[in-house]
XYZ file of N, CA, C and O in Angstrom:
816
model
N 0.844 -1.201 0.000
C 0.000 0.000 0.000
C 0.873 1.244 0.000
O 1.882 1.463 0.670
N 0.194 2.097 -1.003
C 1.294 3.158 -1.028
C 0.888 4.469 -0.022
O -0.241 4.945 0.099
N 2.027 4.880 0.609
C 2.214 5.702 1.916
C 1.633 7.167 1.467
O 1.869 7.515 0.310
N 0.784 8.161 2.430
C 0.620 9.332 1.918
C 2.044 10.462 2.301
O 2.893 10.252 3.167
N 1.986 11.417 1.561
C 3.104 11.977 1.779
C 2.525 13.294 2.965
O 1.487 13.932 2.789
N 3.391 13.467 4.055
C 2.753 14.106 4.371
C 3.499 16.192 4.330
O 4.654 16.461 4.001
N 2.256 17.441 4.822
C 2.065 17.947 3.735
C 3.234 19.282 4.770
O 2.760 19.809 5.776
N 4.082 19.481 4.496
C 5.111 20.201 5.331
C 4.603 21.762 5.692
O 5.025 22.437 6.631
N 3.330 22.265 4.456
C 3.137 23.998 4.583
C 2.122 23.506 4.326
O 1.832 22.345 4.036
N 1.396 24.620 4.452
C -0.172 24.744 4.189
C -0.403 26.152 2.888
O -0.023 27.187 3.434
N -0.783 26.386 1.738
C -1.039 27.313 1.236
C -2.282 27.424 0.311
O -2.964 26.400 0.256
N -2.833 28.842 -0.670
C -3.929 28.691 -1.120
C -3.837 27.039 -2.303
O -4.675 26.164 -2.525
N -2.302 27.264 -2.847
C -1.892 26.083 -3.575
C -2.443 24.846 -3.158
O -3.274 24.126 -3.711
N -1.730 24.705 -1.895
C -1.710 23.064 -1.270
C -2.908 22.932 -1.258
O -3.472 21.881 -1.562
N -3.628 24.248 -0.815
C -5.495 23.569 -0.470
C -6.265 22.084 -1.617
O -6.821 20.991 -1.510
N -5.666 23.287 -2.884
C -6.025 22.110 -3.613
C -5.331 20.777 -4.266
O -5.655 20.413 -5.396
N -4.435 20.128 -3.552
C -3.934 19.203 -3.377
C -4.708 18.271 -3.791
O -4.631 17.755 -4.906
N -5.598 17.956 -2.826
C -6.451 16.880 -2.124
C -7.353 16.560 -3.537
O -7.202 15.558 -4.235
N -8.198 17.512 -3.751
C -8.861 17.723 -5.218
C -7.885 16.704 -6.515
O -8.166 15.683 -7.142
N -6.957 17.394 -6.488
C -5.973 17.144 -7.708
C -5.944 15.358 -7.231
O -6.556 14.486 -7.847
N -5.344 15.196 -6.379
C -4.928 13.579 -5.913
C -6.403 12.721 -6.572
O -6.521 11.846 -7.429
N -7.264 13.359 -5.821
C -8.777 12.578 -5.979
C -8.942 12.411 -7.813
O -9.755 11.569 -8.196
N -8.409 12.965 -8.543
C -9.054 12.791 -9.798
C -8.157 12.022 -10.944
O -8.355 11.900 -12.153
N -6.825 11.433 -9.882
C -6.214 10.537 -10.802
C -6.611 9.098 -11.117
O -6.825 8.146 -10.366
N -6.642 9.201 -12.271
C -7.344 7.265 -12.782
C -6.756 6.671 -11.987
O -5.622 6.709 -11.511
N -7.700 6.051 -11.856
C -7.121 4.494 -11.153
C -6.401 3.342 -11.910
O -6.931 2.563 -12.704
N -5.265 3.369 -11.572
C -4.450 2.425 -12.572
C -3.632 3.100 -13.296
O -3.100 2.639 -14.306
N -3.424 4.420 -12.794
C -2.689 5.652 -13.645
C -0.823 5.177 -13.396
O 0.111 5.121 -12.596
N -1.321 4.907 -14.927
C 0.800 4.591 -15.170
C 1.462 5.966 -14.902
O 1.928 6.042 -13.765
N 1.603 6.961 -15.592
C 2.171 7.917 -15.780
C 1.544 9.165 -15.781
O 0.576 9.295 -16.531
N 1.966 10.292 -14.961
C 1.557 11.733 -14.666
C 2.816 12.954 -14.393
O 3.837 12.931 -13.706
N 2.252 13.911 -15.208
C 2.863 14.762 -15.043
C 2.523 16.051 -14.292
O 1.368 16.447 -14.137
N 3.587 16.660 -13.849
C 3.160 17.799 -13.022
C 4.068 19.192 -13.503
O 5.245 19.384 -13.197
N 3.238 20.078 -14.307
C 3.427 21.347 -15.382
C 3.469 22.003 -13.804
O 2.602 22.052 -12.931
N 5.023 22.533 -13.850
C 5.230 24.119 -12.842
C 5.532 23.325 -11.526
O 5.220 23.847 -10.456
N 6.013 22.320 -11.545
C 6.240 21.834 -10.402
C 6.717 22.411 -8.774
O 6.632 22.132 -7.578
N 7.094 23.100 -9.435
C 7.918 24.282 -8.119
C 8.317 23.215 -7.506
O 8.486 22.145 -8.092
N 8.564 23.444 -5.911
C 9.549 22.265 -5.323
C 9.363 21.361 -5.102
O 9.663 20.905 -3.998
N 8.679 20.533 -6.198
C 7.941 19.085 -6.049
C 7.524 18.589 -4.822
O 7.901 17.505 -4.379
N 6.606 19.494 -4.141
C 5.597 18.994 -3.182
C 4.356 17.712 -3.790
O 4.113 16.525 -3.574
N 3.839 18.800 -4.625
C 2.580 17.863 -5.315
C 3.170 16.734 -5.950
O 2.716 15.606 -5.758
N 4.150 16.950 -6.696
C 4.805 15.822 -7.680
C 4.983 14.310 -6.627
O 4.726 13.157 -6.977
N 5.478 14.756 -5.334
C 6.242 13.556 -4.844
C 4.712 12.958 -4.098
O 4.655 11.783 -3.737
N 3.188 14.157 -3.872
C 2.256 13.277 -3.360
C 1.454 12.434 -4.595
O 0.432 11.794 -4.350
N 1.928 12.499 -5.684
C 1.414 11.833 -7.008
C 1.950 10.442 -7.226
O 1.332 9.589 -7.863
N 3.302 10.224 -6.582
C 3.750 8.913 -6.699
C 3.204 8.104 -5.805
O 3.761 7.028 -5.589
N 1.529 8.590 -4.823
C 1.416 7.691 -4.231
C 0.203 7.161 -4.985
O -0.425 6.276 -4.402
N -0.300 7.609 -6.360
C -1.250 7.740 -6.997
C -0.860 6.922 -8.463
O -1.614 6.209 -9.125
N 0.604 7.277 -8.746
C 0.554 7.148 -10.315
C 2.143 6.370 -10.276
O 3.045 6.737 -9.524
N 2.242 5.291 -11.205
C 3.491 4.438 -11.182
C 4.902 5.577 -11.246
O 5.792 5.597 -10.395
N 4.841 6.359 -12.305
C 5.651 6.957 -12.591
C 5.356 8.494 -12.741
O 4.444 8.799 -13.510
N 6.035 9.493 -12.085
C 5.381 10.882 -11.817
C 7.152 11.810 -12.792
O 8.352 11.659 -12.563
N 6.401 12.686 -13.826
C 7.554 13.793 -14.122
C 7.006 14.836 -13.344
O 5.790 14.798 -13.155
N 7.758 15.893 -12.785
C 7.748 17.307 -12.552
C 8.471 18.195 -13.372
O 9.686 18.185 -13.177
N 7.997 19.050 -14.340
C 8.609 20.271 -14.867
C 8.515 21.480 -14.529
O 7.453 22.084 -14.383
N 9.686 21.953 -14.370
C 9.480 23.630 -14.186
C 10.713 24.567 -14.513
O 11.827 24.083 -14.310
N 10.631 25.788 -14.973
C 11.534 26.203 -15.665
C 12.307 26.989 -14.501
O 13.041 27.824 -15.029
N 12.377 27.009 -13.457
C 12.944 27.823 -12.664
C 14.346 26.538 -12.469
O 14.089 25.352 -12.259
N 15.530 26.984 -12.570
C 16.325 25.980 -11.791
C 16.592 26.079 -10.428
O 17.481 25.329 -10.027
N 15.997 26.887 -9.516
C 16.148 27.412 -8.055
C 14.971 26.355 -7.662
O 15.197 25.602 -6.714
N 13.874 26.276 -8.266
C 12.915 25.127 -7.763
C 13.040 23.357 -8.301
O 12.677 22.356 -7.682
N 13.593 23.445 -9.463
C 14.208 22.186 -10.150
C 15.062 21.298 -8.627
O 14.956 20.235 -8.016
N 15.934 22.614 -8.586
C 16.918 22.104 -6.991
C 16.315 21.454 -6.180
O 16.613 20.366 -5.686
N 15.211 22.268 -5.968
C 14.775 21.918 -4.320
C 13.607 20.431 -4.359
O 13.398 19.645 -3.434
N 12.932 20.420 -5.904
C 12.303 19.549 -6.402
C 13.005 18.391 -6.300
O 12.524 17.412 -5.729
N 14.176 18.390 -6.828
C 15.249 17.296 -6.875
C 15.863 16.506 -5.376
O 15.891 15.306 -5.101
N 16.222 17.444 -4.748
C 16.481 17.248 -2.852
C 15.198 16.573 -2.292
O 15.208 15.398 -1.927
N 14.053 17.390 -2.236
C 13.113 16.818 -2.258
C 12.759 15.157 -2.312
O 12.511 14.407 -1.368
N 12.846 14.779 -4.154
C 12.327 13.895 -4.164
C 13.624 12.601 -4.364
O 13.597 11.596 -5.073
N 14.244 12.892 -3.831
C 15.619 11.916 -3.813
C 15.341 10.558 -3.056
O 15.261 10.432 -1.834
N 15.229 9.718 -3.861
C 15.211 7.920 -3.240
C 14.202 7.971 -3.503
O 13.677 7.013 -2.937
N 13.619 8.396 -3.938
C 12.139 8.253 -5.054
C 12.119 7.705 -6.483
O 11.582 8.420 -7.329
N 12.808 6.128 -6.993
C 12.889 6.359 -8.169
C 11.581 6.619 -9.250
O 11.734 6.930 -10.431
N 10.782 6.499 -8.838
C 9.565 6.430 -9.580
C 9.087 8.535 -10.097
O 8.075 8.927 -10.678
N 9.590 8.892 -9.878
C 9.783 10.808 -9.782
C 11.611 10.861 -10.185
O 12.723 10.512 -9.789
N 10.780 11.671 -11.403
C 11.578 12.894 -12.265
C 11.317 14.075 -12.657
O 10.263 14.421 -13.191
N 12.438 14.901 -12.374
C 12.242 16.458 -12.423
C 13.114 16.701 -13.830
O 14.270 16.317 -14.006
N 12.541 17.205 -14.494
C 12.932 17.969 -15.663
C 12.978 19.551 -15.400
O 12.079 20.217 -14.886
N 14.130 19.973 -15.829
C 14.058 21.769 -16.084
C 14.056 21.976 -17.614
O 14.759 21.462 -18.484
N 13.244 22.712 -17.673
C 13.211 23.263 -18.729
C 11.557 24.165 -18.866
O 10.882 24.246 -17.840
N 11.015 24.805 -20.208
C 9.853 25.269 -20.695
C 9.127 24.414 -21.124
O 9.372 23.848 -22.189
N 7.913 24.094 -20.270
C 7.038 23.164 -20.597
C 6.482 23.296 -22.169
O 6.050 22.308 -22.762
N 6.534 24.491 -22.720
C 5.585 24.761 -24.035
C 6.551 24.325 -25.069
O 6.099 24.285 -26.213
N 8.031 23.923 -24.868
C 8.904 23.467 -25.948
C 10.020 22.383 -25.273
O 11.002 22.215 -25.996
N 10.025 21.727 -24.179
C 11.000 20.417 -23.663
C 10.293 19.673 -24.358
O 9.144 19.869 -24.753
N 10.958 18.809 -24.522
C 11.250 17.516 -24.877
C 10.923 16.603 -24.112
O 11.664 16.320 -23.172
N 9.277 15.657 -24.409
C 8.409 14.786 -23.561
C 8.392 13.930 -24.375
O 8.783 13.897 -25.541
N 7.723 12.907 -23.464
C 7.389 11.619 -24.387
C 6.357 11.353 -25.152
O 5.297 11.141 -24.563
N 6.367 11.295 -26.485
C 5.495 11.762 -27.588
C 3.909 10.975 -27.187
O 2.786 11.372 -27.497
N 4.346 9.576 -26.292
C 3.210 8.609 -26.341
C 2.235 9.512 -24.826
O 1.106 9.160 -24.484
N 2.903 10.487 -24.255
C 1.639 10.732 -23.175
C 1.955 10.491 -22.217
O 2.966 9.925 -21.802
N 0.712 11.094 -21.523
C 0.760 11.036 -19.677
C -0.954 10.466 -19.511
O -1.823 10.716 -20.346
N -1.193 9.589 -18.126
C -2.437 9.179 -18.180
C -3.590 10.302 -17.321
O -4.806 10.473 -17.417
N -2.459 10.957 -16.427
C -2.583 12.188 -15.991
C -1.894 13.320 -16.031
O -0.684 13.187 -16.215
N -2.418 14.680 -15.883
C -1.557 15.869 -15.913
C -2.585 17.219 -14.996
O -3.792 17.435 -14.896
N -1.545 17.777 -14.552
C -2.112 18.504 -13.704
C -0.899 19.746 -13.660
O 0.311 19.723 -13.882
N -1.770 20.729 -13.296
C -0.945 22.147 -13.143
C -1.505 23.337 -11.945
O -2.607 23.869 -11.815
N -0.609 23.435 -11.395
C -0.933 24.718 -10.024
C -0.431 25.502 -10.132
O 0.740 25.731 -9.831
N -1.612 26.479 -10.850
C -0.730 28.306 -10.129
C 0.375 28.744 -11.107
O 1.190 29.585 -10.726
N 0.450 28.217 -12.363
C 1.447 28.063 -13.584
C 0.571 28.462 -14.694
O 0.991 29.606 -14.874
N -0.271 28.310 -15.475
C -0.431 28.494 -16.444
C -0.577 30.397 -17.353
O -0.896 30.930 -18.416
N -0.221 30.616 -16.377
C -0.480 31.998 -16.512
C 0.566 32.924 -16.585
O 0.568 34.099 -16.952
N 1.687 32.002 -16.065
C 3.166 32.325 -16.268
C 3.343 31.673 -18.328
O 4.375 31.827 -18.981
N 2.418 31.197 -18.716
C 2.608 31.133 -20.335
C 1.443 31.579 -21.057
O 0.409 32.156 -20.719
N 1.955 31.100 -22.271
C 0.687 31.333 -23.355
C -0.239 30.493 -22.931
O 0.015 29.290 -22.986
N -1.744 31.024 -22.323
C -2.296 30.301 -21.903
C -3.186 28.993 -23.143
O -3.220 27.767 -23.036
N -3.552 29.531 -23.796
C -4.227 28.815 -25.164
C -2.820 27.793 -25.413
O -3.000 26.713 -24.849
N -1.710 27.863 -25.994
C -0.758 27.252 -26.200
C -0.432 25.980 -24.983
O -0.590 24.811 -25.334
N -0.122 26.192 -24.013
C -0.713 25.492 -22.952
C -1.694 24.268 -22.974
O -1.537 23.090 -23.292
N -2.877 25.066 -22.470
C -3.523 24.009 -22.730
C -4.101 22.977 -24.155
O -4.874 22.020 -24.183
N -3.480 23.544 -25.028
C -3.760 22.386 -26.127
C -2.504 21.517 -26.373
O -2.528 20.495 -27.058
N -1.239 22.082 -25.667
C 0.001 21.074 -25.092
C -0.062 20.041 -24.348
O 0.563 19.005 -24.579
N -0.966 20.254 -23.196
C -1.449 19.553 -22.227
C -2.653 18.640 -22.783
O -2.696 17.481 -22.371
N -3.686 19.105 -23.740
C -4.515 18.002 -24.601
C -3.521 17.228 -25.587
O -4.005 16.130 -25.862
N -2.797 17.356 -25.950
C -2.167 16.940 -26.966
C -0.993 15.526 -26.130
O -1.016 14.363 -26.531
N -0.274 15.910 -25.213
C 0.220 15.072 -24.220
C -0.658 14.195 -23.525
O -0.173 13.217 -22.957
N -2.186 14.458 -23.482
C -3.027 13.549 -22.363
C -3.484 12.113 -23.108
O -4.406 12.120 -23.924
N -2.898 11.115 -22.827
C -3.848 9.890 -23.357
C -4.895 10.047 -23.599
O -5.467 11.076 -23.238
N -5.643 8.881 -24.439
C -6.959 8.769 -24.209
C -7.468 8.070 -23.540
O -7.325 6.851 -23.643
N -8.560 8.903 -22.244
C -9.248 8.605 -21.408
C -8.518 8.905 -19.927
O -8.759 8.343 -18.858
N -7.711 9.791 -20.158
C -6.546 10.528 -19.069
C -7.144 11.193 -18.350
O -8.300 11.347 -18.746
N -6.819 11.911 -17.039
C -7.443 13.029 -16.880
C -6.871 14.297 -17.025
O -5.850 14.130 -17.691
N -6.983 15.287 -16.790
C -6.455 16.997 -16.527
C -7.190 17.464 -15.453
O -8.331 17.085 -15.186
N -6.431 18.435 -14.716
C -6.405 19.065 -13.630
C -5.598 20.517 -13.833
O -4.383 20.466 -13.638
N -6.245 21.966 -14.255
C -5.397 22.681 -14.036
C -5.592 23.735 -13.398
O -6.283 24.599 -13.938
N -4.986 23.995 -11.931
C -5.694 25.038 -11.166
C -4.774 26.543 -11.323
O -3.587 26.791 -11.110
N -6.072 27.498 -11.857
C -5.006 28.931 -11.933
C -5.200 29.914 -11.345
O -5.825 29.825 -10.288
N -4.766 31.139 -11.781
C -5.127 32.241 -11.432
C -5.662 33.138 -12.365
O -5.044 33.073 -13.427
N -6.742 34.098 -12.373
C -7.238 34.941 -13.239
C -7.761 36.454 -12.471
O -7.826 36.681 -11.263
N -8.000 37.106 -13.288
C -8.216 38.982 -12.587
C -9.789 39.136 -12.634
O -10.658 38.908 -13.476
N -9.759 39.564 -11.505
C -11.653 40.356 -11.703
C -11.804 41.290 -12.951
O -10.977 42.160 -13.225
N -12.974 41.023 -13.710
C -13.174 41.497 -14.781
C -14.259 42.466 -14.922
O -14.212 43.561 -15.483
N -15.342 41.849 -14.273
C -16.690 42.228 -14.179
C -17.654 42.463 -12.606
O -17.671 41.775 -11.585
N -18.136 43.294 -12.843
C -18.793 43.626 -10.840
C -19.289 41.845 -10.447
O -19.369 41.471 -9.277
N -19.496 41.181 -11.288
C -19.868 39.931 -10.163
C -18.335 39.360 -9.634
O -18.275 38.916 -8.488
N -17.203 39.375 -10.413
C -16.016 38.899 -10.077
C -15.512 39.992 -9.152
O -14.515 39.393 -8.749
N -15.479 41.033 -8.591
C -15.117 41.969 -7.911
C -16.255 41.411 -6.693
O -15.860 41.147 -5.558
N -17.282 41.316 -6.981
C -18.124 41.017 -5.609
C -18.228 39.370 -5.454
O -19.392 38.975 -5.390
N -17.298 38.432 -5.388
C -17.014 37.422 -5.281
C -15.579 37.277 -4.721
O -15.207 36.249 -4.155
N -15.025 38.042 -4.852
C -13.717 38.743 -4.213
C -13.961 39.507 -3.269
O -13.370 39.156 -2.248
N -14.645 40.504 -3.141
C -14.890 41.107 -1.673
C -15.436 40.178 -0.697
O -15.030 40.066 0.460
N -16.508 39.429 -1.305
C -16.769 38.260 -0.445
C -16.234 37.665 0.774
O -16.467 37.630 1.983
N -15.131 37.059 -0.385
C -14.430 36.018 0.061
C -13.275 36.080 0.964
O -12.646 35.203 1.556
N -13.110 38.033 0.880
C -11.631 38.158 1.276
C -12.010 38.011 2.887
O -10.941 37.587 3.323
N -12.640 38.082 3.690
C -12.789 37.509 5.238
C -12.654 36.352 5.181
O -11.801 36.069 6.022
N -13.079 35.234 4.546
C -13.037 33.827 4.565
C -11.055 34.035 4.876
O -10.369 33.862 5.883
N -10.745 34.439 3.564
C -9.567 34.091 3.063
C -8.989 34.605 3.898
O -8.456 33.660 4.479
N -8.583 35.873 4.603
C -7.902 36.447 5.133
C -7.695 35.326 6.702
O -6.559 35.021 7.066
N -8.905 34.848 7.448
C -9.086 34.362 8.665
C -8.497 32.874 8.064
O -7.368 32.645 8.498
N -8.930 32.016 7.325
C -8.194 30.913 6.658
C -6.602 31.149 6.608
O -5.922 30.323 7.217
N -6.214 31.767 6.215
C -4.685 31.984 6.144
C -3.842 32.323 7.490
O -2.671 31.974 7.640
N -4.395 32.857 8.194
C -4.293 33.336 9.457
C -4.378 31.644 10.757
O -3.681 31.140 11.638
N -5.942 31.337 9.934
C -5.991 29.817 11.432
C -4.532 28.676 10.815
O -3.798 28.109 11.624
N -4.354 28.529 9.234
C -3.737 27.416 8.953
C -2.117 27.827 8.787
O -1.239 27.010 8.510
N -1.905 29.232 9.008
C -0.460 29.841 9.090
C 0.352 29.799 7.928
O 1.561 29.570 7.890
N -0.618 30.104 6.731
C -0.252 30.065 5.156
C 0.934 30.253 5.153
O 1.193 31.172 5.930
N 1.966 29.785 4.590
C 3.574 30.112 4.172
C 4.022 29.076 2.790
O 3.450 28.472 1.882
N 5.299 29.292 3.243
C 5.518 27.938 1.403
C 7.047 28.531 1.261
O 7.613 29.516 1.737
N 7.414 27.559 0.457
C 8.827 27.893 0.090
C 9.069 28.986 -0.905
O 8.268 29.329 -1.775
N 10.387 29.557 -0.666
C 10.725 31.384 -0.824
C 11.185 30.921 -2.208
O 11.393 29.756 -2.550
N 11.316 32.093 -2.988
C 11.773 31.783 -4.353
C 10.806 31.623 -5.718
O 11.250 31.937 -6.822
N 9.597 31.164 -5.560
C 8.773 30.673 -5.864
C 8.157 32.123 -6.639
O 7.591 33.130 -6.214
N 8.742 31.483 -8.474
C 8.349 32.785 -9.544
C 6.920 33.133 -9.539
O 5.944 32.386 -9.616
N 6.994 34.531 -9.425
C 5.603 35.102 -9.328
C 5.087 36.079 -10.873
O 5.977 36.646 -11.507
N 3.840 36.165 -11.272
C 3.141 36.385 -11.784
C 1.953 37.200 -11.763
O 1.106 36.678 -11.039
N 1.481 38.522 -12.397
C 0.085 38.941 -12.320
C -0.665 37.749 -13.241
O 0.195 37.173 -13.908
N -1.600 37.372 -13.403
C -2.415 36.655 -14.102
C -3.222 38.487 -15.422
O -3.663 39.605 -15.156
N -2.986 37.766 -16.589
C -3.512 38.766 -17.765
C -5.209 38.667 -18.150
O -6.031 39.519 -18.488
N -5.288 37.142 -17.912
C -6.863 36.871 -18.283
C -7.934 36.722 -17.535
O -7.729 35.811 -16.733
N -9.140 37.257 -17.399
C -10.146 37.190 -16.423
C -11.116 36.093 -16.554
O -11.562 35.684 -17.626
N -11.400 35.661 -15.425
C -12.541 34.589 -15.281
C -13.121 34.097 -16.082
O -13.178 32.883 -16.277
N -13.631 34.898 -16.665
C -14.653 34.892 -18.107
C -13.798 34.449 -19.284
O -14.245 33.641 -20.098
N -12.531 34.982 -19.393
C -11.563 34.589 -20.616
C -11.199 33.328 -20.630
O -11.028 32.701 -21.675
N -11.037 32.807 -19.371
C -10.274 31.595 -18.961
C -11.722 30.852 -19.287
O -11.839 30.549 -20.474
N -12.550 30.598 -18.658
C -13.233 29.593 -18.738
C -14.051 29.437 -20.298
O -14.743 28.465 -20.601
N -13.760 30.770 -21.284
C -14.254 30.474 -22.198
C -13.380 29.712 -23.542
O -13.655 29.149 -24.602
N -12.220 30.080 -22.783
C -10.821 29.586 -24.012
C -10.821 28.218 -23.657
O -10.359 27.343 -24.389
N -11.319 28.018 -22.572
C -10.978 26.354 -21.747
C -12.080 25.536 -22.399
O -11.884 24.438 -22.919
N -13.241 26.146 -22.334
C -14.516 25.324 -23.251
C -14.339 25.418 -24.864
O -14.943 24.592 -25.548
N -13.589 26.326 -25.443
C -13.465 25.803 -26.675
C -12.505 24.974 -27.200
O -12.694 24.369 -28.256
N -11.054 24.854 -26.288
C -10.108 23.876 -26.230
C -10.445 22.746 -26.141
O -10.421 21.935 -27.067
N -11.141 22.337 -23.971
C -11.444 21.453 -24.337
C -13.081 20.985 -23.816
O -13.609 20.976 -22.704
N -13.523 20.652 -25.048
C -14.935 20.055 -24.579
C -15.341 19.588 -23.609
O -14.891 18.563 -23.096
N -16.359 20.324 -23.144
C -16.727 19.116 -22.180
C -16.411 19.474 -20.525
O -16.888 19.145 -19.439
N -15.236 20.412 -21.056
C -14.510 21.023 -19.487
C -15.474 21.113 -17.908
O -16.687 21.321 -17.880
N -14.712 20.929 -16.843
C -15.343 21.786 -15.684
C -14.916 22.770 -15.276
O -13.689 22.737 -15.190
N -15.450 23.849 -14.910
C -14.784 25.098 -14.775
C -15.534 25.518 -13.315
O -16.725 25.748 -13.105
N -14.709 25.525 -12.651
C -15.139 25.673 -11.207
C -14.255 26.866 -10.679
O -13.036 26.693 -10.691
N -14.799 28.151 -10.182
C -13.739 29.211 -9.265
C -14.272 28.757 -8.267
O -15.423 28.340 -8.137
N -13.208 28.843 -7.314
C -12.934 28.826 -5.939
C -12.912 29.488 -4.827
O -12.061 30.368 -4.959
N -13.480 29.549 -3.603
C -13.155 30.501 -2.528
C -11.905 31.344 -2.570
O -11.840 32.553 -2.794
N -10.886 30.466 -2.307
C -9.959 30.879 -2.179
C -8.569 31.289 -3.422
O -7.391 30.952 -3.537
N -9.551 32.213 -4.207
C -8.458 32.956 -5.407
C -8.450 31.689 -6.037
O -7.319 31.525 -6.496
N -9.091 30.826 -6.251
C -8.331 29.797 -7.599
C -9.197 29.612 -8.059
O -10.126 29.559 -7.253
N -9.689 29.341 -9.811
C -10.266 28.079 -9.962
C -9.705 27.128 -10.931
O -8.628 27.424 -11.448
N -10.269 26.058 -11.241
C -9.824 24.944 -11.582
C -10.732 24.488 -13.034
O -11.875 24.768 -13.398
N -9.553 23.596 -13.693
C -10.012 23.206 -15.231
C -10.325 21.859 -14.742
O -9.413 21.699 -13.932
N -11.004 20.825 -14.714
C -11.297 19.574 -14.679
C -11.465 18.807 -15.925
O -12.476 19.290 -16.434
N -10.877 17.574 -16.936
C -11.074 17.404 -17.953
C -10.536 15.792 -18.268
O -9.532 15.180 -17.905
N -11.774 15.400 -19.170
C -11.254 13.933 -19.214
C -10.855 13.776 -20.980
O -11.629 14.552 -21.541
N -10.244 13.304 -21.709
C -9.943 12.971 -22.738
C -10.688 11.413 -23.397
O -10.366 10.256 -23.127
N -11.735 11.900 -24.303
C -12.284 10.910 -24.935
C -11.138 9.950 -25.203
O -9.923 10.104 -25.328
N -12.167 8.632 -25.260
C -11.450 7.522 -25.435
C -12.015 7.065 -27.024
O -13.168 6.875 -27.410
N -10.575 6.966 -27.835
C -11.240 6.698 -29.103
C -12.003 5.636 -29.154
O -12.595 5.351 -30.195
């Protein structure tokens, strides 16, 4: 039985951990993890998936990804740009991304990530996007007591270094580029500043 990893920080990231874990196939050979930062998530995927890559273009997090997941042979960290390294042409059965996609071309992206996903794989990609419109501004005022007292009871922190980003596209952009990419999508925002792409890949 494979061991859970357990979770060293608590952040808006990690929250959705748990989510991400829950939606890997069962029987999942191979998964990748786009933006890995210091392979937290990556190393709780090997308790999920035979064989786990982590990519991320920072080599300051590649490092710590690597230290990290050492005596792990089943986890590999690649550095490099997810939108042009060099993967394995046949696929991943899962793929998932936190808090990254927005650091690229987002459209480019995700049809990288369809294009890499087996058929009948899943996707998972949780991001960030800007208030656009008074309901996204009043979904944000909302929330910011939740969020503020949440961060405060669970003592939000995370490892330093960790490349930062404004997000360019709003709510509305994201979830509409995501439904014409990919069919079928779930598009869920979140309490806490995120939401998430959910997506399964027809099986021919």
């Amino acid at each position: 039985m494979r061991q859970a990893v357990p979770t060293p920080y608590w952040n808006t990231n990690v929250a959705r951990h748990a989510g991400i874990l829950r939606a890997v196939p069962e029987g999942c050979g191979d998964a990748l993890d786009v933006g890995c930062g210091d392979g937290l998530l990556a190393l709780k995927l090997t308790g999920r998936a035979d064989r786990v890559t982590g990519i991320d273009r920072s080599p300051e997090m590649i490092a710590r990804a690597r230290e990290l997941g050492a005596g792990h042979p089943a986890l590999t960290f690649v550095h490099g740009d997810f939108l042009t390294a060099r993967l394995p042409a046949d696929g991943y059965d899962f793929i998932c991304s936190v808090s990254t996609v927005h650091h690229m071309d987002f459209e480019a992206a995700l049809v990288r990530m369809r294009e890499l996903l087996r058929p009948g794989g899943a996707l998972v990609v949780v991001g960030l996007a800007r208030d656009a419109t008074p309901a996204d501004w009043a979904a944000t005022i909302a929330a910011a007591p939740f969020v503020r007292i949440t961060k405060v009871l669970r003592r939000a922190g995370g490892p330093g270094g960790m490349p930062v980003a404004d997000p360019q596209m709003s709510y509305g952009q994201v979830r509409a580029t995501a439904r014409r990419l990919l069919p079928g999508v779930h598009y869920r925002r979140h309490v806490l500043r995120r939401y998430s792409l959910t997506w399964s890949k027809p099986a021919p």
